[in-house]
Short mmCIF file of C-alpha atoms in Angstrom, two decimals:
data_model
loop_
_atom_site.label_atom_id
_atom_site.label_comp_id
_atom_site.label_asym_id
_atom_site.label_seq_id
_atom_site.Cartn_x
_atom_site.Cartn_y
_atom_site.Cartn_z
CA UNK A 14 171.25 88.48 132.12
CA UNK A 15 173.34 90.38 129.17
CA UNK A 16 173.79 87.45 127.03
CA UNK A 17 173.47 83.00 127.02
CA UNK A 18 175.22 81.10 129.69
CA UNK A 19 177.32 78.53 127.96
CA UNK A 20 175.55 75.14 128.95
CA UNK A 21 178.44 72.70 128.62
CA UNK A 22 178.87 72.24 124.48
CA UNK A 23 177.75 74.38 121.54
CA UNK A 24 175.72 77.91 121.91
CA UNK A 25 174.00 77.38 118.65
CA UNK A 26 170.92 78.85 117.39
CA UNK A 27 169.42 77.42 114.29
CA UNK A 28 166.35 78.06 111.99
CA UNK A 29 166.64 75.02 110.66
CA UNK A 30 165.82 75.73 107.00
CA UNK A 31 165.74 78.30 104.47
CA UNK A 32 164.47 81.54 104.48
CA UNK A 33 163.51 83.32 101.32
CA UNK A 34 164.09 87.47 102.15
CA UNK A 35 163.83 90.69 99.89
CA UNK A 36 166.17 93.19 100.06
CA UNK A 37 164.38 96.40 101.30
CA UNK A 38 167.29 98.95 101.81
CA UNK A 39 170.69 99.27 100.30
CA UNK A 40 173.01 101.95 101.45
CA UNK A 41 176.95 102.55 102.09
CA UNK A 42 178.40 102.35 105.11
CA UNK A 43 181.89 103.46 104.64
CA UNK A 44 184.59 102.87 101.64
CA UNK A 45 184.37 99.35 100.65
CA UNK A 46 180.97 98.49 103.11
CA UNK A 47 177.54 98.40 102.10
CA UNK A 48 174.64 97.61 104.68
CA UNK A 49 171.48 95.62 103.43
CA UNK A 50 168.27 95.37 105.61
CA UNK A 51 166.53 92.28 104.75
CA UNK A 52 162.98 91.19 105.11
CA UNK A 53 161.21 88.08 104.79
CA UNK A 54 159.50 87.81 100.88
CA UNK A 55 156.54 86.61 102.11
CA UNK A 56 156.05 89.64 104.89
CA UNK A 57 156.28 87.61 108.02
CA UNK A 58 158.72 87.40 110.85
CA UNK A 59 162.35 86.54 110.33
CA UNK A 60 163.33 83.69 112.89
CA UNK A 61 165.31 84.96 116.05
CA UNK A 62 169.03 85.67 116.70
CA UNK A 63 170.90 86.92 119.43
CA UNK A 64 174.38 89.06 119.38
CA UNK A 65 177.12 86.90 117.62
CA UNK A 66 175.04 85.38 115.03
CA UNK A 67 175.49 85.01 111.47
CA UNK A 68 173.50 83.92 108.40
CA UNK A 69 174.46 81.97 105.28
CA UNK A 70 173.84 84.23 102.18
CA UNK A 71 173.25 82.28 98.82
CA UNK A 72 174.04 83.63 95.51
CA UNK A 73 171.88 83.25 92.46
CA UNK A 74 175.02 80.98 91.36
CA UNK A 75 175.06 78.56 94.39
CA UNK A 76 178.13 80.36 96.14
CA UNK A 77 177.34 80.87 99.92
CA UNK A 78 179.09 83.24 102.19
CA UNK A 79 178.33 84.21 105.51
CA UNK A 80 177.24 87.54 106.96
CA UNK A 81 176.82 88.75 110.78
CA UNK A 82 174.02 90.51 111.63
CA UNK A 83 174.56 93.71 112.92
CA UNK A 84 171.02 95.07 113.51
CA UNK A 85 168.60 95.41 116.82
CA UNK A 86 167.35 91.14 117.66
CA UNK A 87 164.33 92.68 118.97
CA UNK A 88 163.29 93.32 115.37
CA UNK A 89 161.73 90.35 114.40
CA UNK A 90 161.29 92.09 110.69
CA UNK A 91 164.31 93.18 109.46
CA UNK A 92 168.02 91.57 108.94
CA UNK A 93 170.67 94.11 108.67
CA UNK A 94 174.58 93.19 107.21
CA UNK A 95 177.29 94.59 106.59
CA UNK A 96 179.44 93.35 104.14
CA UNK A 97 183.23 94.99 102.89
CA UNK A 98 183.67 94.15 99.35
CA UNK A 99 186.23 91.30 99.27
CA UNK A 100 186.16 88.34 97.09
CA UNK A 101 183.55 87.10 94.61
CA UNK A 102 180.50 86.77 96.95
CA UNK A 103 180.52 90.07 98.36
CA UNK A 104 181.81 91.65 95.05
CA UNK A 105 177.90 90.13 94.10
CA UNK A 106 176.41 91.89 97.02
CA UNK A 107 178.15 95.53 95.66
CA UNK A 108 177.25 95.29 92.13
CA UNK A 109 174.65 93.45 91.68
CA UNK A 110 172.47 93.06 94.39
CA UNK A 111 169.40 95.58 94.25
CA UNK A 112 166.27 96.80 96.50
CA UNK A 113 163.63 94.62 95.88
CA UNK A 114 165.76 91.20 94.79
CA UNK A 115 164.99 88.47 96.44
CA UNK A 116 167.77 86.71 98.31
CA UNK A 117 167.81 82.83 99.80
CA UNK A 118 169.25 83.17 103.45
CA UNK A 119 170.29 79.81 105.84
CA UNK A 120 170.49 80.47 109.51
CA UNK A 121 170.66 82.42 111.98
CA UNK A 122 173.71 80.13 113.36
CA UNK A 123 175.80 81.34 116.45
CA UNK A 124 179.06 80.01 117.25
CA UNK A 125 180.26 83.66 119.06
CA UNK A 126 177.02 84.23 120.91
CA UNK A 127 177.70 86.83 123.91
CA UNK A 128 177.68 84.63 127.21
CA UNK A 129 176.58 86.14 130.51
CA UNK A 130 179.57 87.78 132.44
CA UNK A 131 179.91 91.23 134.64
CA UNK A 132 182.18 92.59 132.53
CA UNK A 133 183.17 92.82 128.70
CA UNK A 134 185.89 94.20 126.40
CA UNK A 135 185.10 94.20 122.71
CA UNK A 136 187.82 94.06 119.84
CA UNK A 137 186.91 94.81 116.28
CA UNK A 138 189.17 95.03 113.35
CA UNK A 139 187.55 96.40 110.01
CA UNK A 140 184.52 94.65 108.64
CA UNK A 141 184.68 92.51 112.75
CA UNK A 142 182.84 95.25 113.72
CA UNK A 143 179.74 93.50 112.70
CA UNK A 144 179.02 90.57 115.47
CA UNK A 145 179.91 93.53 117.97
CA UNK A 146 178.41 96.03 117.19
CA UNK A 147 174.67 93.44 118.72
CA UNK A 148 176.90 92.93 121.74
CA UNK A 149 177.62 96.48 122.78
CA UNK A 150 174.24 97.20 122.42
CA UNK A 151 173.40 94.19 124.67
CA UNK A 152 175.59 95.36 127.17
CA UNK A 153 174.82 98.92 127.34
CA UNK A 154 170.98 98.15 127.44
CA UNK A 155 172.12 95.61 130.64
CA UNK A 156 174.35 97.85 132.25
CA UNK A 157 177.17 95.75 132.20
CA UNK A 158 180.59 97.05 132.53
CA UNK A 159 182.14 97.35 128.59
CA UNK A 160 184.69 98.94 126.76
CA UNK A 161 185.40 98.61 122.63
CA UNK A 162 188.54 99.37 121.00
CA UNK A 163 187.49 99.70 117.33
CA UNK A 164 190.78 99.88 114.74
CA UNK A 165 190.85 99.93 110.78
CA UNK A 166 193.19 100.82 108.40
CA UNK A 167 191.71 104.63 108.11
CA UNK A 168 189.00 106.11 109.78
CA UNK A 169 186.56 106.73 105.86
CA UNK A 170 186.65 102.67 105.94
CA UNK A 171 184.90 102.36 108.99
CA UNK A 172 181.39 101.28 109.35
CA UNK A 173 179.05 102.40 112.08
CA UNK A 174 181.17 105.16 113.38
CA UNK A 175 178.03 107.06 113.55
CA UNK A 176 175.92 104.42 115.66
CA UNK A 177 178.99 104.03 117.74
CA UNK A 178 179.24 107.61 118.28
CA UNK A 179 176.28 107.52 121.42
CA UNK A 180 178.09 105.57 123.92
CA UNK A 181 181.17 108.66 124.60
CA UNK A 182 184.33 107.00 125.84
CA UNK A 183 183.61 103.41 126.27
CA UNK A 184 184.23 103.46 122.47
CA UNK A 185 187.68 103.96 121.23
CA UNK A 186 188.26 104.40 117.63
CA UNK A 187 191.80 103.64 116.72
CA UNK A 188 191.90 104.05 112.70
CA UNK A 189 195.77 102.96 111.95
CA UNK A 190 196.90 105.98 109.52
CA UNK A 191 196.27 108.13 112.70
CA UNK A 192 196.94 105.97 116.20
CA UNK A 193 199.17 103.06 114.58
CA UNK A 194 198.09 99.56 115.29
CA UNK A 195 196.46 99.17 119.09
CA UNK A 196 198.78 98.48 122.13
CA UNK A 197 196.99 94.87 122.74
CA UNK A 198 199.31 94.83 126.10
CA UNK A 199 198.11 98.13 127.12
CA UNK A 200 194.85 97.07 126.63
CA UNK A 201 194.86 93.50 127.97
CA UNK A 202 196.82 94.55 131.29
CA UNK A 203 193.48 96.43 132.39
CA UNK A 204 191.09 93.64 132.09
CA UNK A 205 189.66 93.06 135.92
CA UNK A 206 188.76 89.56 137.17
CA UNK A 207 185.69 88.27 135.07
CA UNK A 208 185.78 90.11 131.91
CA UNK A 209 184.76 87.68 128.71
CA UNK A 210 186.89 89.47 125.59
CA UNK A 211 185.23 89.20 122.11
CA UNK A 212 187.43 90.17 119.45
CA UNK A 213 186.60 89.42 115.44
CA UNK A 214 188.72 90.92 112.89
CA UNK A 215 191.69 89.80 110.62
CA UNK A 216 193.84 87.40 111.25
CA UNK A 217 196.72 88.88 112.62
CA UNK A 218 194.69 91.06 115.13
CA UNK A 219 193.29 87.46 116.05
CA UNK A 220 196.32 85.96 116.48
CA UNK A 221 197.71 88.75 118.55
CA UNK A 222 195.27 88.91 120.53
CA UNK A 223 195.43 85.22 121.45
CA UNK A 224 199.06 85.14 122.11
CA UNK A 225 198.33 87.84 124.71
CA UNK A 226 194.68 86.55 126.90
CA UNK A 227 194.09 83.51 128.55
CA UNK A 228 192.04 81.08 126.69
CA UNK A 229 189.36 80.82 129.12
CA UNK A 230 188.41 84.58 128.84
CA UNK A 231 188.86 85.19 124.79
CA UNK A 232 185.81 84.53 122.27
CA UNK A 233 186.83 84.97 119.25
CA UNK A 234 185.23 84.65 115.18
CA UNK A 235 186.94 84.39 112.36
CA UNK A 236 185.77 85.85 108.64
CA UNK A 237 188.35 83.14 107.40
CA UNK A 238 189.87 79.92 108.59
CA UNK A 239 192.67 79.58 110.95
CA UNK A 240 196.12 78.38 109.66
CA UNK A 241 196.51 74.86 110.48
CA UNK A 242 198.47 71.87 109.80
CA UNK A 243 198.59 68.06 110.76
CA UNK A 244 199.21 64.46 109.31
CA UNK A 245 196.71 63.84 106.43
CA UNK A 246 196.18 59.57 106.78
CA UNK A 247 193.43 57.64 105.54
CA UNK A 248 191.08 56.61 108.19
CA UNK A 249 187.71 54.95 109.08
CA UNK A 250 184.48 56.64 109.96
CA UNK A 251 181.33 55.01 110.84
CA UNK A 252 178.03 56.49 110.64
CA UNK A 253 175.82 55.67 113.12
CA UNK A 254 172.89 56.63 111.86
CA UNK A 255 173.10 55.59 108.59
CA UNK A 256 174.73 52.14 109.69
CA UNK A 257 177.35 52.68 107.20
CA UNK A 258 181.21 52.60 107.27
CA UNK A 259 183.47 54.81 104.71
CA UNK A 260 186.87 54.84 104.30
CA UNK A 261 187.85 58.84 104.40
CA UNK A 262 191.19 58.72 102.32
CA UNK A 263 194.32 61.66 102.53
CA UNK A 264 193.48 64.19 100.55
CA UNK A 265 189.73 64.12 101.22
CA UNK A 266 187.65 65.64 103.78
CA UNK A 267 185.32 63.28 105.97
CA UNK A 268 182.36 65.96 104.55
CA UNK A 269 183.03 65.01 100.85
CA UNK A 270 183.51 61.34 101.39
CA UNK A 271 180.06 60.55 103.52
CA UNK A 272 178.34 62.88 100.67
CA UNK A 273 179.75 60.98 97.95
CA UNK A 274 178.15 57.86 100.09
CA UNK A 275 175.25 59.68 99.29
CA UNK A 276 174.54 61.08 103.13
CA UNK A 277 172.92 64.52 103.00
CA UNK A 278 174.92 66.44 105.38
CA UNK A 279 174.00 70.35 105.98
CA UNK A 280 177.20 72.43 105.15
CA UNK A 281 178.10 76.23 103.97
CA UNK A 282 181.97 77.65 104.15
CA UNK A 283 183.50 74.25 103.79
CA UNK A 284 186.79 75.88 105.62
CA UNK A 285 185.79 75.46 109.34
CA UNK A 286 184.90 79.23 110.10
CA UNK A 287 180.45 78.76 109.74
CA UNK A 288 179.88 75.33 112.05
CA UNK A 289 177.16 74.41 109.78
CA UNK A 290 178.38 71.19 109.33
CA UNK A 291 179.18 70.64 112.97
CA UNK A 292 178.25 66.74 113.91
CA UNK A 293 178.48 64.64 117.30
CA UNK A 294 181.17 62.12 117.47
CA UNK A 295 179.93 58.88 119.39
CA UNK A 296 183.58 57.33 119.82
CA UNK A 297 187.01 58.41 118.34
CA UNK A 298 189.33 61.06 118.74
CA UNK A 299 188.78 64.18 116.44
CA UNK A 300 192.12 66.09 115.05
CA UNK A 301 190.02 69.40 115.12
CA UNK A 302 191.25 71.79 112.38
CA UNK A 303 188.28 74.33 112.55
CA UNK A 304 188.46 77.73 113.56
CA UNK A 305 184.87 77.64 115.89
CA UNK A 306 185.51 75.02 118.85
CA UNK A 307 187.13 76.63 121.68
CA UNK A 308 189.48 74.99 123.77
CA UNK A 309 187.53 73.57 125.93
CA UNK A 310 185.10 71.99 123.34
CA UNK A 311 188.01 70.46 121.34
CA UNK A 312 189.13 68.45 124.91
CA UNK A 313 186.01 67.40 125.28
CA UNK A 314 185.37 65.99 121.84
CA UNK A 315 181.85 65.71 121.78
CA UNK A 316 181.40 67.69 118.56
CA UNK A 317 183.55 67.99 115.14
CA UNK A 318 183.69 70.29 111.96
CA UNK A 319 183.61 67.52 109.17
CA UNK A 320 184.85 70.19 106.72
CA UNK A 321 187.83 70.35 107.62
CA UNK A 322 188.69 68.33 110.92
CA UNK A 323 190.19 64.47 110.99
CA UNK A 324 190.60 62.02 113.34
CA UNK A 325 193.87 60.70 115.94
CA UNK A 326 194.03 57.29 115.20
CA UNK A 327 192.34 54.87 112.66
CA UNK A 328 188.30 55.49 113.48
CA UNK A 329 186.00 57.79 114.41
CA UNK A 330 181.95 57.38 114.94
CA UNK A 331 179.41 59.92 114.25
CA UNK A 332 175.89 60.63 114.41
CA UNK A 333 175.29 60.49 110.67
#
């Protein structure tokens, strides 16, 4: 079996804590990416991952941003990232982050992890190469049938190009400034009858992609949250757990209301891309606004992101 069988919800994998690591190697990857292997500070195994996972990285200031790792899951020492400068957190990671600091990490979490299937076409844009990168590896080692189309803006701003290099023509690097953007029709007209299509990358890529493959075949991550829109009413939510009921008004996210009724709820991006703060829903009907659930798990409504997700109607129930 190449990867996990989906078993009717969430394919999750969680440490379920902290995990205090030390930064043994630094190095760049390409213009704009640098790759950290991380160890655990106390010399011990790191807890387990498979292909698609990601961990929560936590600045010295409290700001948390999430990583994929990129490295081998047999390795039960070393975490490996990649991360493109962009934005404050991973501006951090390029100029200030050392060998030898010690890091707090959250995770491994996995809301793209690479389901069993015969066949497999990979799409990475930029820094997306990441999550992949786990999953062609997987496939190769299983002998499934893959291909990965690999674009970026120019081919010096390309990580892994060197890793990628060892499996010949199943990997096609497209950088833009010499191919143009990839023909997605081309490339989606070829796909035979059970091939699972993972694509992470920017958001138009995402979106285009989308438009173009049937729901039930695409797998897709985001590095940032899906446009979305929707009425923004005041509504009831009742936790079930806590045997509490809070009034979540517009303007305010169900997440921030039960924490300022003082329930500790586990959360990271606060956007809907991580699904850290993914909780059942016991009765209700969720307006989902998060860029994790697939299709499928937004009909069935067993599961919401209280970051950034509301409800359709006046109430909603969760296991809180």
């Amino acid at each position: 079996m190449v990867g996990a069988p989906r078993r009717g919800g969430r394919v999750t994998e969680e440490s379920g804590g902290e995990t205090e690591v030390v930064v043994r190697e630094k190095a760049d990857l390409a213009e704009g990416v640098v790759g950290l292997a991380l160890g655990a500070a106390d010399g011990g195994v790191l807890p387990s991952w498979r292909p698609g996972a990601h961990v929560d990285l936590v600045m010295p200031d409290g700001l948390v941003r999430q990583y994929s790792l990129c490295g081998d899951p047999a390795d039960d020492r070393t975490w490996r990232l990649g991360v493109l400068k962009e934005g404050p957190g991973s501006t951090f990671v390029h100029e200030r982050v050392n060998v030898g600091d010690r890091l707090v990490t959250r995770g491994p979490r996995n809301h793209f992890a690479l389901e069993d299937a015969p066949g497999y076409l990979f799409l990475a844009g930029g820094i997306g190469i990441t999550p992949i990168l786990p999953m062609v590896a997987a496939a190769e080692a299983a002998g499934a049938d893959w291909r990965l189309v690999y674009g970026g803006r120019r081919r010096a701003a390309m990580a892994f190009l060197d890793d990628l290099g060892r499996y010949g023509e199943r990997v096609e690097v497209r950088p833009q400034d010499e191919y143009g953007l990839p023909d997605l029709d081309a490339v989606l007209s070829e796909l035979k009858e059970g091939t699972l299509v993972y694509c992470c990358g920017p958001e138009p890529m995402l979106a285009a992609v989308e438009e173009r493959c049937a729901r039930g075949e695409l797998r897709t991550e985001r590095f940032a949250p899906k446009p979305v829109s929707g009425p923004d009413e005041a509504f009831e939510v009742e936790l079930a757990l806590s045997g509490r009921t809070v009034k979540v008004e517009a303007g305010r996210s169900i997440l921030e209301t039960v924490e300022e009724a003082g329930v500790a709820v586990l959360s990271s991006c606060r956007e809907g891309t991580c699904g850290t703060c993914e909780t059942p829903v016991l009765d209700g009907e969720p307006d989902h606004r998060d860029s994790v659930l697939t299709d499928e798990e937004r009909a069935d409504g067993g599961f919401m992101m209280i970051c950034v997700s509301r409800a359709r109607g006046t109430r909603l129930v969760l296991e809180l």
